[in-house]
Structures are given as C-alpha cells and as structure tokens.
Tab-separated table of C-alpha atoms and ligand atoms in Angstrom:
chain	number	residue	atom	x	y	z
A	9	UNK	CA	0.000	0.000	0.000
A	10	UNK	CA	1.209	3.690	-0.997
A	11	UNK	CA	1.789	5.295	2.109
A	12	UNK	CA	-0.406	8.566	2.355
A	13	UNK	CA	0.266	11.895	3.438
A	14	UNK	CA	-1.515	14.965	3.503
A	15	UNK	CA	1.477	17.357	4.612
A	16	UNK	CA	2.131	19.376	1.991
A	17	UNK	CA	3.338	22.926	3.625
A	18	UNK	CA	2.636	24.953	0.292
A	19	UNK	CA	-0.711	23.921	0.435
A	20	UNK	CA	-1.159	24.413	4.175
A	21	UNK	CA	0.229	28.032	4.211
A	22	UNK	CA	-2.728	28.220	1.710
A	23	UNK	CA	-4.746	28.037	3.964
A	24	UNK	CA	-4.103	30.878	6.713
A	25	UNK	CA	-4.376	34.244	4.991
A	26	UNK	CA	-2.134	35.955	7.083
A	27	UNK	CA	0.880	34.452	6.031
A	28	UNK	CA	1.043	36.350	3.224
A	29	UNK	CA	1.096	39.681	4.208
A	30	UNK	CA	4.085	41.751	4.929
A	31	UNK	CA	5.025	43.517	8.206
A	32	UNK	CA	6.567	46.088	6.792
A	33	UNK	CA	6.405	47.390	2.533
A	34	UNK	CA	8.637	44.361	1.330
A	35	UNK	CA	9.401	42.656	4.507
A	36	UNK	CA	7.857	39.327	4.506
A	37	UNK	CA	6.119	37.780	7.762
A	38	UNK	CA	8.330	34.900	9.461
A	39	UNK	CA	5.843	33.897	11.956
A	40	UNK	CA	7.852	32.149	14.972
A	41	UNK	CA	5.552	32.271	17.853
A	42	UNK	CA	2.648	29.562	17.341
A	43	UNK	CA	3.600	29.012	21.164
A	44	UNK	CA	1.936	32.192	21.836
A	45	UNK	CA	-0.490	31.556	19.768
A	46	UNK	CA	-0.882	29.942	16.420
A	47	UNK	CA	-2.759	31.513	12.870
A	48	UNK	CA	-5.944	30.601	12.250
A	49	UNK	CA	-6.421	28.919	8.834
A	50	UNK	CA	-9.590	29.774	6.414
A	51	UNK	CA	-12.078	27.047	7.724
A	52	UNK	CA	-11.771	28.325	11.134
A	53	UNK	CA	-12.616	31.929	9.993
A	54	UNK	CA	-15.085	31.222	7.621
A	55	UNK	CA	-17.214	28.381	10.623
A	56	UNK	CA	-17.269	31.677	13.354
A	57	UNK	CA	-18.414	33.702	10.422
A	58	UNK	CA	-20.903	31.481	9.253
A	59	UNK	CA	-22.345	31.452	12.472
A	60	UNK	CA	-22.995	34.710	13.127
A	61	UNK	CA	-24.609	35.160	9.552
A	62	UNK	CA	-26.703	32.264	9.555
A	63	UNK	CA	-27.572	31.151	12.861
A	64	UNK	CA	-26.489	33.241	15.416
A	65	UNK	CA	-28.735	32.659	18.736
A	66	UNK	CA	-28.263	31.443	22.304
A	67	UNK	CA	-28.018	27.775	22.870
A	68	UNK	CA	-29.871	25.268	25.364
A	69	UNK	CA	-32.432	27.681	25.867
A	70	UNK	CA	-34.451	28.557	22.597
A	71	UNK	CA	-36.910	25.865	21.202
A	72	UNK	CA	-36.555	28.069	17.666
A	73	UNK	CA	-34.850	26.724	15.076
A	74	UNK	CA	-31.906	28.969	15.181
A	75	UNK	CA	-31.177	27.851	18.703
A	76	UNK	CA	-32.007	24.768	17.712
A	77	UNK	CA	-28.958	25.004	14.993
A	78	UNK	CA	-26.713	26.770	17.192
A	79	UNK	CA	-27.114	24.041	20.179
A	80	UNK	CA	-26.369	21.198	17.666
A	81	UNK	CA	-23.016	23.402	16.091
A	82	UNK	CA	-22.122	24.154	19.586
A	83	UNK	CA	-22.298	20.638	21.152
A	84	UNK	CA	-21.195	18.933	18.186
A	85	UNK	CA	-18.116	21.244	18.224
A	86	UNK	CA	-17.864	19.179	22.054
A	87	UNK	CA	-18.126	15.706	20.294
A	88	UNK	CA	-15.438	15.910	17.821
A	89	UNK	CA	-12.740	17.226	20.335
A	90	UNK	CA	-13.721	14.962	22.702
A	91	UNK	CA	-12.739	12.214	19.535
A	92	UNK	CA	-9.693	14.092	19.039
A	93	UNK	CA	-7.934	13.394	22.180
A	94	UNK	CA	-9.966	10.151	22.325
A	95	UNK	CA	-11.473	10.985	25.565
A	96	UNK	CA	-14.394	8.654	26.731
A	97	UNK	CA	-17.294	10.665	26.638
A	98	UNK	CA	-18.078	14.554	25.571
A	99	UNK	CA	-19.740	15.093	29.053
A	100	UNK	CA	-16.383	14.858	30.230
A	101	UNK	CA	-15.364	17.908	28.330
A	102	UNK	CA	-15.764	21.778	29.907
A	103	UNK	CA	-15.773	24.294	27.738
A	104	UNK	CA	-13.509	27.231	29.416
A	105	UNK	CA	-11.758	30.453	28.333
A	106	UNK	CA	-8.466	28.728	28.451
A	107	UNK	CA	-5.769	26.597	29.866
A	108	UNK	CA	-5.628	29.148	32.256
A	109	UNK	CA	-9.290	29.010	33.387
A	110	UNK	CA	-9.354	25.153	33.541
A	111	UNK	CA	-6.701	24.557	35.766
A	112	UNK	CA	-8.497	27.285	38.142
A	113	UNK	CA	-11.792	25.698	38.270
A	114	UNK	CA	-9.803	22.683	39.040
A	115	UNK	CA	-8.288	24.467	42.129
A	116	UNK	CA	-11.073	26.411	43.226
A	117	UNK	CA	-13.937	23.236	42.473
A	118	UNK	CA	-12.048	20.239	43.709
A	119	UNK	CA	-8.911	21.764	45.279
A	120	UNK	CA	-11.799	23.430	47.741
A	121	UNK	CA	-13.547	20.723	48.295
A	122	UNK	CA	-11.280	18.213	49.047
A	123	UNK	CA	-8.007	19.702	50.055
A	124	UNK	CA	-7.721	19.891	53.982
A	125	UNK	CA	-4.347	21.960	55.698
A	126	UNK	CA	-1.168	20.710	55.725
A	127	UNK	CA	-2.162	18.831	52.464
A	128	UNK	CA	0.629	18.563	49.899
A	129	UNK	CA	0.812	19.697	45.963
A	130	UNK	CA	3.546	18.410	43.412
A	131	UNK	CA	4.182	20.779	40.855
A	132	UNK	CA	7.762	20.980	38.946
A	133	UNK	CA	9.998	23.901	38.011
A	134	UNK	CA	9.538	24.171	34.443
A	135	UNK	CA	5.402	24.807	34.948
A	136	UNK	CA	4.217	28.050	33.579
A	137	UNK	CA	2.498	30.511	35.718
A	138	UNK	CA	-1.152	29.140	34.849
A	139	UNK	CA	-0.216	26.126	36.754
A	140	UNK	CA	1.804	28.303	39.363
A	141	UNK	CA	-0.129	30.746	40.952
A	142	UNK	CA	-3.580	28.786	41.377
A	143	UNK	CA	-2.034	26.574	43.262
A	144	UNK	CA	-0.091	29.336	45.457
A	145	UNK	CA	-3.236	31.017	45.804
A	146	UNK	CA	-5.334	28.153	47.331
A	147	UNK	CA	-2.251	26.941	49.552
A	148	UNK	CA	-2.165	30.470	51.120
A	149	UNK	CA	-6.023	30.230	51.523
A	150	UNK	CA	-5.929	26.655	52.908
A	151	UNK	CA	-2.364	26.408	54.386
A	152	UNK	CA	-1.271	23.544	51.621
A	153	UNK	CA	2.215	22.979	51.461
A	154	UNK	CA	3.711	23.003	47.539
A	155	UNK	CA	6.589	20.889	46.258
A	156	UNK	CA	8.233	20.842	43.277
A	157	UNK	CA	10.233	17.831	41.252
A	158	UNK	CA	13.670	19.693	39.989
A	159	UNK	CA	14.695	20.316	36.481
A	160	UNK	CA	18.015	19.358	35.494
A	161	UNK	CA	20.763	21.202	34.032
A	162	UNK	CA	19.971	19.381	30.818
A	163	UNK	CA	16.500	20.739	31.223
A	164	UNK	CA	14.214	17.421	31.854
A	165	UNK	CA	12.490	17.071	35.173
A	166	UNK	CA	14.676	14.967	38.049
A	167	UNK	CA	12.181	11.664	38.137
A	168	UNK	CA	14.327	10.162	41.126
A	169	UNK	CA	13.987	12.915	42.978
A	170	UNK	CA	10.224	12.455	42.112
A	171	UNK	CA	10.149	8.934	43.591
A	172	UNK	CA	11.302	10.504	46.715
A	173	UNK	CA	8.789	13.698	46.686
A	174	UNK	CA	5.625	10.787	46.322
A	175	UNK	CA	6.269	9.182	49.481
A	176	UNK	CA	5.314	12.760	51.123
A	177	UNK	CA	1.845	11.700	50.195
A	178	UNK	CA	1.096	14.324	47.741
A	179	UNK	CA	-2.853	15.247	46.861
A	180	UNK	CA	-2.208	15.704	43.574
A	181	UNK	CA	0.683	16.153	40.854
A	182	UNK	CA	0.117	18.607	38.430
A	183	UNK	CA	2.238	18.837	35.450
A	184	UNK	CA	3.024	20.246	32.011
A	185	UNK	CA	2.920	17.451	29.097
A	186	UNK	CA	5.343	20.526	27.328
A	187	UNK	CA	7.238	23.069	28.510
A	188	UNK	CA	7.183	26.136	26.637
A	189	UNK	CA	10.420	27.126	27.225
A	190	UNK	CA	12.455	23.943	27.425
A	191	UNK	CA	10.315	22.144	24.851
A	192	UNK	CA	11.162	19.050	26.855
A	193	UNK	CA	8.222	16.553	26.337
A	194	UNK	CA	7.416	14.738	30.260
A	195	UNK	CA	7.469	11.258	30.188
A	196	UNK	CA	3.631	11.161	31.356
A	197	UNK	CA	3.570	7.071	30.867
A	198	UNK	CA	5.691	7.075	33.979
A	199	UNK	CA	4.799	10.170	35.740
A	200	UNK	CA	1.244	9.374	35.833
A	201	UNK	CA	1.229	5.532	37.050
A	202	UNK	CA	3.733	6.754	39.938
A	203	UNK	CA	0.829	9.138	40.875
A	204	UNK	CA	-1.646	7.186	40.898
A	205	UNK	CA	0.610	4.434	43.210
A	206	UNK	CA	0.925	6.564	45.248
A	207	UNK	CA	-2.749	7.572	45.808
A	208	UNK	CA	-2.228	11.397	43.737
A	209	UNK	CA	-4.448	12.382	41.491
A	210	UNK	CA	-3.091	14.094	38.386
A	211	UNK	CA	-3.815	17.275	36.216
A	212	UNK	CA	-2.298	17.468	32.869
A	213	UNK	CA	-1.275	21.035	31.348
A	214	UNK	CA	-1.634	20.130	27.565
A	215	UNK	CA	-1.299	24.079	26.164
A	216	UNK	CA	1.773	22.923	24.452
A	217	UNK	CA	0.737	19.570	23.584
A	218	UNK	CA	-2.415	18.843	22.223
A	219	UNK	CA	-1.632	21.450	19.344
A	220	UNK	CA	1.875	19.195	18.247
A	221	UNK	CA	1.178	15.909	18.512
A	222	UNK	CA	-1.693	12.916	19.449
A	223	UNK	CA	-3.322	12.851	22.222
A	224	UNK	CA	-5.171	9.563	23.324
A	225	UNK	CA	-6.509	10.073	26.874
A	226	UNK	CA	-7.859	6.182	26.921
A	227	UNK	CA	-3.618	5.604	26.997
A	228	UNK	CA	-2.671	8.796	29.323
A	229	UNK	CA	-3.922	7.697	32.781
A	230	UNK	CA	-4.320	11.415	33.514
A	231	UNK	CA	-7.113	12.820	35.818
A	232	UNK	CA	-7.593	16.249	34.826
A	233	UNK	CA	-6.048	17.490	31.108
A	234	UNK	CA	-5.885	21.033	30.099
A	235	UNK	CA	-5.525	22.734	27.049
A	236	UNK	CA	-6.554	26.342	24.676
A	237	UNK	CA	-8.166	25.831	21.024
A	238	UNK	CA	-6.110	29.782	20.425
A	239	UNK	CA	-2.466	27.413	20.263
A	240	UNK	CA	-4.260	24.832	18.193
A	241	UNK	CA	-5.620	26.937	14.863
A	242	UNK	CA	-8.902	27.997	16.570
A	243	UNK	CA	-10.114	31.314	18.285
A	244	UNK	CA	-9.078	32.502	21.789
A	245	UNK	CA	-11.509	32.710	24.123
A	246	UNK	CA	-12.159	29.363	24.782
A	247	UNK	CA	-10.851	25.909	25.873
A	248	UNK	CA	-11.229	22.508	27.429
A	249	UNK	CA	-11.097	21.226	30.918
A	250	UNK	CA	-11.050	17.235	30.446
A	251	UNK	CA	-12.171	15.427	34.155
A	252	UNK	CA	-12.712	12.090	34.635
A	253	UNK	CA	-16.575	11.502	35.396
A	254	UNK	CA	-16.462	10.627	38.788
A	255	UNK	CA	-14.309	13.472	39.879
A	256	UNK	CA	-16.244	16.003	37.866
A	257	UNK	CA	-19.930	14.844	39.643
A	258	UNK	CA	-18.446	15.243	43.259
A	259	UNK	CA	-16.820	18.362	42.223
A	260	UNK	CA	-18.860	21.387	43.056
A	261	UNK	CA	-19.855	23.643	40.466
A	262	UNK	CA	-16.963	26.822	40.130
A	263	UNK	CA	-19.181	29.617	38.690
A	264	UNK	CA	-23.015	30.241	40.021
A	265	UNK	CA	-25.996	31.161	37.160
A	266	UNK	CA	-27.365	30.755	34.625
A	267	UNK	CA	-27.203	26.808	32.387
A	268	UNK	CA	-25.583	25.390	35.304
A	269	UNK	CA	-28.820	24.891	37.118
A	270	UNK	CA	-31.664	22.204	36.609
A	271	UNK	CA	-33.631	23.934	39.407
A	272	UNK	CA	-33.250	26.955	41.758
A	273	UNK	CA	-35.213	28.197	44.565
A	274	UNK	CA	-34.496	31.225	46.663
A	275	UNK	CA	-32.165	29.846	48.718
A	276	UNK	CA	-30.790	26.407	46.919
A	277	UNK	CA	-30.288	25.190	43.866
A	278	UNK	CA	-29.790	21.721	42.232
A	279	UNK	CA	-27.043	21.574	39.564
A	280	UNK	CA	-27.440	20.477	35.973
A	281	UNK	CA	-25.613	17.039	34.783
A	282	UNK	CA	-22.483	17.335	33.208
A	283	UNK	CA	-20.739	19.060	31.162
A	284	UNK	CA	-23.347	21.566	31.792
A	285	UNK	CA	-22.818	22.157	35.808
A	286	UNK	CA	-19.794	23.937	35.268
A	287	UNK	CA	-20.744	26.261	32.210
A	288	UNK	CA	-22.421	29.224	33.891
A	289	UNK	CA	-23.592	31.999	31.712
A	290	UNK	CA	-24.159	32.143	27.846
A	291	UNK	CA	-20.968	30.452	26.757
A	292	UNK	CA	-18.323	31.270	23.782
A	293	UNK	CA	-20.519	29.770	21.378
A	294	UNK	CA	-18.510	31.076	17.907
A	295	UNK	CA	-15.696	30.296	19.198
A	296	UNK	CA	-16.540	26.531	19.994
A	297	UNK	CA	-17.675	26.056	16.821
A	298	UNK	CA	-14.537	27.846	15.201
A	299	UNK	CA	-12.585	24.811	17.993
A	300	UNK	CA	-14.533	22.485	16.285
A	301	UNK	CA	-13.648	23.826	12.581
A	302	UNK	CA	-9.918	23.682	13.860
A	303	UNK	CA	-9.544	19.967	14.924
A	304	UNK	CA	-10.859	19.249	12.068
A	305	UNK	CA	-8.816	20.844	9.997
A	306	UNK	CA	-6.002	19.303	12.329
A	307	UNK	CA	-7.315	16.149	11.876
A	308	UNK	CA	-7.752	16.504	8.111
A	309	UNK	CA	-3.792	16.471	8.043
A	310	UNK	CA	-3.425	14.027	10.411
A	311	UNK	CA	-1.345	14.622	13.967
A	312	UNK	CA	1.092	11.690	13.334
A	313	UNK	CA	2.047	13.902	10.060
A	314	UNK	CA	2.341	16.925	11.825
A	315	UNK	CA	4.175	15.208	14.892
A	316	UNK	CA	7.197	14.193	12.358
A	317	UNK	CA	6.739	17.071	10.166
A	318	UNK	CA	7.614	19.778	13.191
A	319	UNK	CA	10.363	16.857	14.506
A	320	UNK	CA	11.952	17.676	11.091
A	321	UNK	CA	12.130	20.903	11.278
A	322	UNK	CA	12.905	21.893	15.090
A	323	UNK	CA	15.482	18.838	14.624
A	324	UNK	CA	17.015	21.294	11.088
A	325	UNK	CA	16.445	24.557	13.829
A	326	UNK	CA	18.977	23.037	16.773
A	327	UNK	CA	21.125	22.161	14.093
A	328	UNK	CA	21.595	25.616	12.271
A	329	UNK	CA	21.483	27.451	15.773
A	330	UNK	CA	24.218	24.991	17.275
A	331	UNK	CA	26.143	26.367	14.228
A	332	UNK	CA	26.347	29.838	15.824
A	333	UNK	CA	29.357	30.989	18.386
A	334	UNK	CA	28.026	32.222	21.424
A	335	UNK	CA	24.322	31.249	20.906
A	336	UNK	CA	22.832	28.715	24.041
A	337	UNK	CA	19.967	27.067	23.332
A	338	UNK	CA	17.781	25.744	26.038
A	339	UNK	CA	16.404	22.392	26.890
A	340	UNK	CA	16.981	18.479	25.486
A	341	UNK	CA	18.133	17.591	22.187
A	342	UNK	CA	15.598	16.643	19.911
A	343	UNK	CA	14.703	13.119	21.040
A	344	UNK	CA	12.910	14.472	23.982
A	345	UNK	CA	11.340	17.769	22.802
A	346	UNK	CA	9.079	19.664	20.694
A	347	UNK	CA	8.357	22.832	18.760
A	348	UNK	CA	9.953	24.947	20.910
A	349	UNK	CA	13.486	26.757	20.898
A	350	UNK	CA	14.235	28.978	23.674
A	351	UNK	CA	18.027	30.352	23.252
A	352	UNK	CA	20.385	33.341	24.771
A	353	UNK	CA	23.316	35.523	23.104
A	354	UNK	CA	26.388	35.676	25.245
A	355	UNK	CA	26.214	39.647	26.513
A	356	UNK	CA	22.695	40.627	24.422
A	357	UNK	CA	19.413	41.410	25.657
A	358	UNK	CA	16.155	38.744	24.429
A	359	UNK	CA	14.509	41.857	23.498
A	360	UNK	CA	17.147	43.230	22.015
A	361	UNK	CA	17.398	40.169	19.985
A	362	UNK	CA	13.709	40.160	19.225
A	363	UNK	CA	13.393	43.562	17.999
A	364	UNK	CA	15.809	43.250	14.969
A	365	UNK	CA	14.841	40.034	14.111
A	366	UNK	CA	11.214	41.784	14.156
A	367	UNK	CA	12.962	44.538	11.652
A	368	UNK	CA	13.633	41.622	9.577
A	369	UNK	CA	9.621	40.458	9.774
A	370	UNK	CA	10.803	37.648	11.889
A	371	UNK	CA	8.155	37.090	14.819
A	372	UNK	CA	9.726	35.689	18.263
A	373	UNK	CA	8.816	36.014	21.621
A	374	UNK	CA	11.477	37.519	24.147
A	375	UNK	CA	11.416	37.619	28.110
A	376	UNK	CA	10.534	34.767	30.377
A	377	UNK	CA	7.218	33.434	28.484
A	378	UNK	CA	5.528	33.179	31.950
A	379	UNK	CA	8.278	30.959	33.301
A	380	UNK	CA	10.068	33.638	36.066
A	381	UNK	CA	10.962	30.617	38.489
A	382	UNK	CA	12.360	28.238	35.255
A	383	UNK	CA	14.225	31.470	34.113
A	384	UNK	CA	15.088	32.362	37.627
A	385	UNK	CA	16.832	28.838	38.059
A	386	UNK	CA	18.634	28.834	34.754
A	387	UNK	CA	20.028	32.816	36.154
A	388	UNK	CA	18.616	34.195	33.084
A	389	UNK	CA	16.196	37.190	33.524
A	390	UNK	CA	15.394	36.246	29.490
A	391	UNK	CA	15.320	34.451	26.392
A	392	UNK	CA	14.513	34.545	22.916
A	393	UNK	CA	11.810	32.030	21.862
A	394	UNK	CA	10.714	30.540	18.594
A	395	UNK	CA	8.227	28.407	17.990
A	396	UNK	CA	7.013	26.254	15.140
A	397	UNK	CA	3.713	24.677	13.797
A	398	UNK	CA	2.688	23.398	10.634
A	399	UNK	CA	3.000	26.086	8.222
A	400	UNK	CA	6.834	26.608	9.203
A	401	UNK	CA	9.341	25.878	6.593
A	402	UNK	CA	12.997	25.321	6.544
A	403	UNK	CA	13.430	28.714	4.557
A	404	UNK	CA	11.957	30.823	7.475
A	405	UNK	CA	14.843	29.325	9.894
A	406	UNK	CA	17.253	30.085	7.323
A	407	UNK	CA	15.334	33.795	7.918
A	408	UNK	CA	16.028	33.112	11.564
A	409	UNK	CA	19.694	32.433	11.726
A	410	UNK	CA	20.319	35.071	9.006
A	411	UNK	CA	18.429	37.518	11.214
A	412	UNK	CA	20.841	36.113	14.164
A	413	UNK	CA	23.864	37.020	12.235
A	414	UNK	CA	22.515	40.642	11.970
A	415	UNK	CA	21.930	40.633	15.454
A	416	UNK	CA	25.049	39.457	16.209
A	417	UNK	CA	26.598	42.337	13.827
A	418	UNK	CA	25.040	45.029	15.317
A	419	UNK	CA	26.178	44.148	18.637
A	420	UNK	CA	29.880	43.131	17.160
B	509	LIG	N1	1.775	30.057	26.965
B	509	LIG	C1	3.411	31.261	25.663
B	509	LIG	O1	3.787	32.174	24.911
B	509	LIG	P1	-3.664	30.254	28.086
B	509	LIG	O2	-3.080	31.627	28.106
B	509	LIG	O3	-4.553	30.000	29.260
B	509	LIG	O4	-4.289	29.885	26.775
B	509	LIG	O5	-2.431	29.243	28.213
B	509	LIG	C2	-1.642	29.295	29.349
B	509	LIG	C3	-0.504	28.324	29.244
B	509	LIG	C4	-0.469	27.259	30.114
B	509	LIG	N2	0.499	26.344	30.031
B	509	LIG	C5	1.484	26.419	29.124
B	509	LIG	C6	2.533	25.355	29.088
B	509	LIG	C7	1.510	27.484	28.230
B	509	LIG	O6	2.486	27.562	27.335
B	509	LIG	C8	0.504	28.470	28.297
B	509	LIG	C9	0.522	29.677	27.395
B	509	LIG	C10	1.954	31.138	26.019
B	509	LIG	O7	4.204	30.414	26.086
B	509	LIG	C11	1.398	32.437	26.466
B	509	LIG	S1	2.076	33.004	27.991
C-alpha cells in the first residue's frame, strides 16, 4: 500500500491568509511564535463567520430553530474534540476560556472541596504561571504545602527525585505534558502511574501539547487534562477542561448562574448534569464552533504527520542554531522535545534580539514566556523564543539564523 500523506506545507500556508502579508512594505512575515499563539487557517474563519450570519442565537435555551442550529453546532463542536484526544465521553469535556481558566476551576472546584491543611501539591519547576499561581493562591487560603520535582541542568524534570517527593503523600501532581520554554516533552507514561501508586491524582497542562502531537486520553492515565483551542488553529476565548466523570460529579460547580442549574429556589439550587454544571452563563458559542472547525482541519492532516513534520524541522532549527558561536539554546536535544526553541546571546538582551529580528519580519517572543521561576533557576532574567507549527518551513529558519547574524553584527 502507498503510504499517504496529507502534509504538503505549500498547500497548508494556503490556507491561513495571514501568512502572506508583509510587516513592513517588502518585509515578509516569518511567523515564529505559534507558542503564543498559532494563525488561524480559512475554515476556522469562515465556521465563526458562518455562524454569526446564519444562525447566530443562544443555545440550550431557545426551542426556535436557530437555537435549535446553534445548540447542535455548539455541542457537536464538544463531540469531535472529545474524539480528538480520544477521551471517553463529551460530558467529560468543559468548555472554558483557556488553559488558564481550567486549571483554576480545578483548584477552586475540587482543590476546595477536598483539600484539607497541611495537604501537599507536586508541581515541577519548568510549569508556567497558569499552573503556578492557582495553586499558590489556594495553599495560602488553605495552608497547603507546595513541592516541586527539579529540572536538570539538561533541562528534563529529576524523576528520582520524584520517587522521593511521592512518598510525602502528595494530593495531587500537576504537570506540564510541554514546557514552553524547554520544549522538553514529560514522560507522562511514567509520571502518571507513579501518581496514581501513590494515591495522587493528576492534572495534565496540555497548552503545548495537544496542538503538536496525538493525544489519546484512553492511553494517558491522567485525571484532569488542560488545554486552549487559540495554540491549536482555533479562536481565543475558549478551551477545554477534560475530568474524569467521577471526579467532575463530586466536584462542586466553580461559577453560580445561569445553564448550570436544573432547578433553583431562593435559597438552593440543584445543579445540571455534566458538562453543563460547570458552564455558567451564555458560553463562547462562535468560538466553539470555530474549535470544532480547527480539529478538524487538524485532523484533516493528520497529527502523526504533523508530529514528524515539526520533529523535522525543530530537529534542522537546533542544528543551524548549534552552528552559531556564542548562541545557548535551552532544553533536550531533539529526542525528547518539541516545537519549541528557547536560546540566549552571550552579553545581548532577548529583546534586544527580538526587535531586529522583528525589523527583519521575523516574529519571536522575548522575556521569560511566563516561566520567572524556570528562568530564575537557569540565572537568566530572558530568552529569545521561537516556535514552530505546521506552516513553518525550513526557509523561514534560514530567515532566523540570518536575522541572528545581523543581530550578532550590530552588537559586534
Ligand atoms: N503560553 C506562551 O507564549 P492560556 O493563556 O490560558 O491559553 O495558556 C496558558 C498556558 C499554560 N500552560 C502552558 C505550558 C503554556 O504555554 C501556556 C501559554 C503562552 O508560552 C502564552 S504566555
């Protein structure tokens, strides 16, 4: 059988409009900073837009035939992520603003409920600040204690060091599958099962994952998984909290009003089944449908494709950059990373760095990405970051390391 591919990156940049513009008259766009957030291709602009033109109504509530439309886009958008990360059942899906948001309604539903004082949470070094300062909220509220597995020099997370942290008898271990910094992909297969040994329960950050490669939740053993549809080709403004069942009915609900009620009286209320319980208010229904319009087009491709395709290229990235005197580049060699290439110049500033390469139309992100404690361990108040995704070609890190050497000029 002919092996078949759909990854064709002419075709794909096709797709998303605003790769062909310039920055600047004659300056082409380099975009380097999917990690941010990624571009949205046609089908994902064209579903929100469709939407508003042609059916555009409130959902759940209306027996009109709008609503009626709007309900079925809107929960059908919930079905077909729920397929892509193979999750059991769309009820287990919460729609939420963001990574961010889900990993608070995590904190504030169950780590409220069930978290007594003195209780301990595992985090590690390299987590970004959405799966930082929940936590350190709630343990100053409740008196938890926080822990945190080391990152080594070579930038992957100390997992002896983790054997010794479980036998504290954490609550829960809460993790990033990527780091968006180091790019280091965690070895979840035998994070997760040490958890669960050890009677934790586990939250998966999956900003940086679920956009780069397959997810199949029936083979991660995780508890909680979080991720944004903005990294992933869809709109911001919305994203999934993934709970398994159980947890999510004894959980109690994070936001009070409206849809998250089957009945109310003046001074109780019962809550609605799942996924409903936790989405109060008149949700982001555009941009759940433009989610749904983006893992399809994602899955139109296919993620083992895009999986080897960005392997290719961030492997042809840490090649070219290791090629440059005095240029560090962060985290594991290729084998256990993604997407993701934070570096430093010996004796010049990230932004510095990022502002030329921007004169150059080259888009990077500069500073600490919403890592201060990985940065502050590595004794670098900075970096320079670029990310790729699947329209990224070989010829736009040529752009990059020729947009180095400028740097490097100027500051000669
Ligand atoms: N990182 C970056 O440039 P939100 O903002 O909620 O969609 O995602 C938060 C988040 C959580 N975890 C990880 C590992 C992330 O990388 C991010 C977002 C962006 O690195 C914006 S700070």
């Amino acid at each position: 059988m002919v092996a078949k591919t759909n990854f064709d990156v002419g075709r794909i940049r096709d797709d998303f409009p605003i790769l062909s513009r310039q920055v600047r008259p004659g300056v082409p766009l380099v975009y380097l900073d999917s990690a941010a957030t990624s571009q949205k291709p046609i089908s994902v602009i064209e579903s929100m837009d469709r939407y508003y033109r042609e059916m555009n109504a409130n959902i759940h509530r209306g027996i009109h035939k709008l609503a009626e439309e709007a309900t079925q886009a809107y929960e059908s958008a919930r079905q077909r992520i729920a397929e892509f990360i193979n999750a059991p059942s769309p009820e287990e899906l919460i729609f939420t603003r963001n990574t961010t948001e889900s990993i608070n309604l995590v904190a504030n539903s169950w780590g409220r409920a069930f978290l007594q004082p003195g209780d301990m949470i595992l985090l590690t070094e390299m987590e970004h600040h959405s799966n930082l300062i929940p936590w350190q909220l709630l343990a100053g509220q409740l008196s938890l204690r926080l822990e945190f597995i080391p990152v080594t020099p070579r930038g992957i997370l100390d997992l002896d060091e983790y054997q010794r942290l479980l036998k504290m008898g954490p609550k829960l271990v809460s993790l990033t599958h990527m780091s968006n910094v180091l790019g280091t992909i965690n070895p979840l297969e035998e994070i997760l099962p040490a958890a669960k040994s050890a009677g934790a329960l586990t939250l998966v950050d999956g900003a940086q994952s679920v956009p780069h490669f397959p997810i199949d939740l029936s083979k991660i053993e995780a508890d909680f998984y979080a991720f944004s549809a903005h990294k992933m080709l869809g709109p911001t403004g919305i994203g999934i909290l993934y709970g398994k069942r159980e947890l999510l009915e004894k959980m109690p609900p994070f936001l009070g009003g409206g849809e998250m009620i089957k009945r109310v009286e003046l001074r109780s209320f019962t809550a609605n089944d799942l996924p409903h319980k936790f989405e109060a208010g008149t949700p982001a229904i555009a941009e759940a449908i433009g989610f749904g319009a983006a893992v399809d087009y994602l899955s139109g491709i296919g993620m083992e494709e895009i999986e080897k395709s960005e392997k290719k290229l961030t492997g042809y990235a840490l090649e070219r950059l290791s090629q440059i005197p005095g240029l560090h580049v962060l985290g594991p060699g290729i084998e256990d990373r993604g997407g993701v290439v934070s570096f430093y110049l010996q004796d010049i500033h990230a932004h510095d760095v990022a502002q030329i390469l921007d004169s150059e139309g080259i888009a990077v992100r500069a500073g600490h990405h919403c890592a201060q404690p990985l940065h502050t361990k590595f004794n670098l108040p900075a970096t320079s970051r670029a990310s790729f995704y699947i329209y990224n070609t070989e010829q736009e890190i040529d752009r990059l390391v020729e947009g180095i050497q400028k740097v490097k000029s100027i500051f000669a």
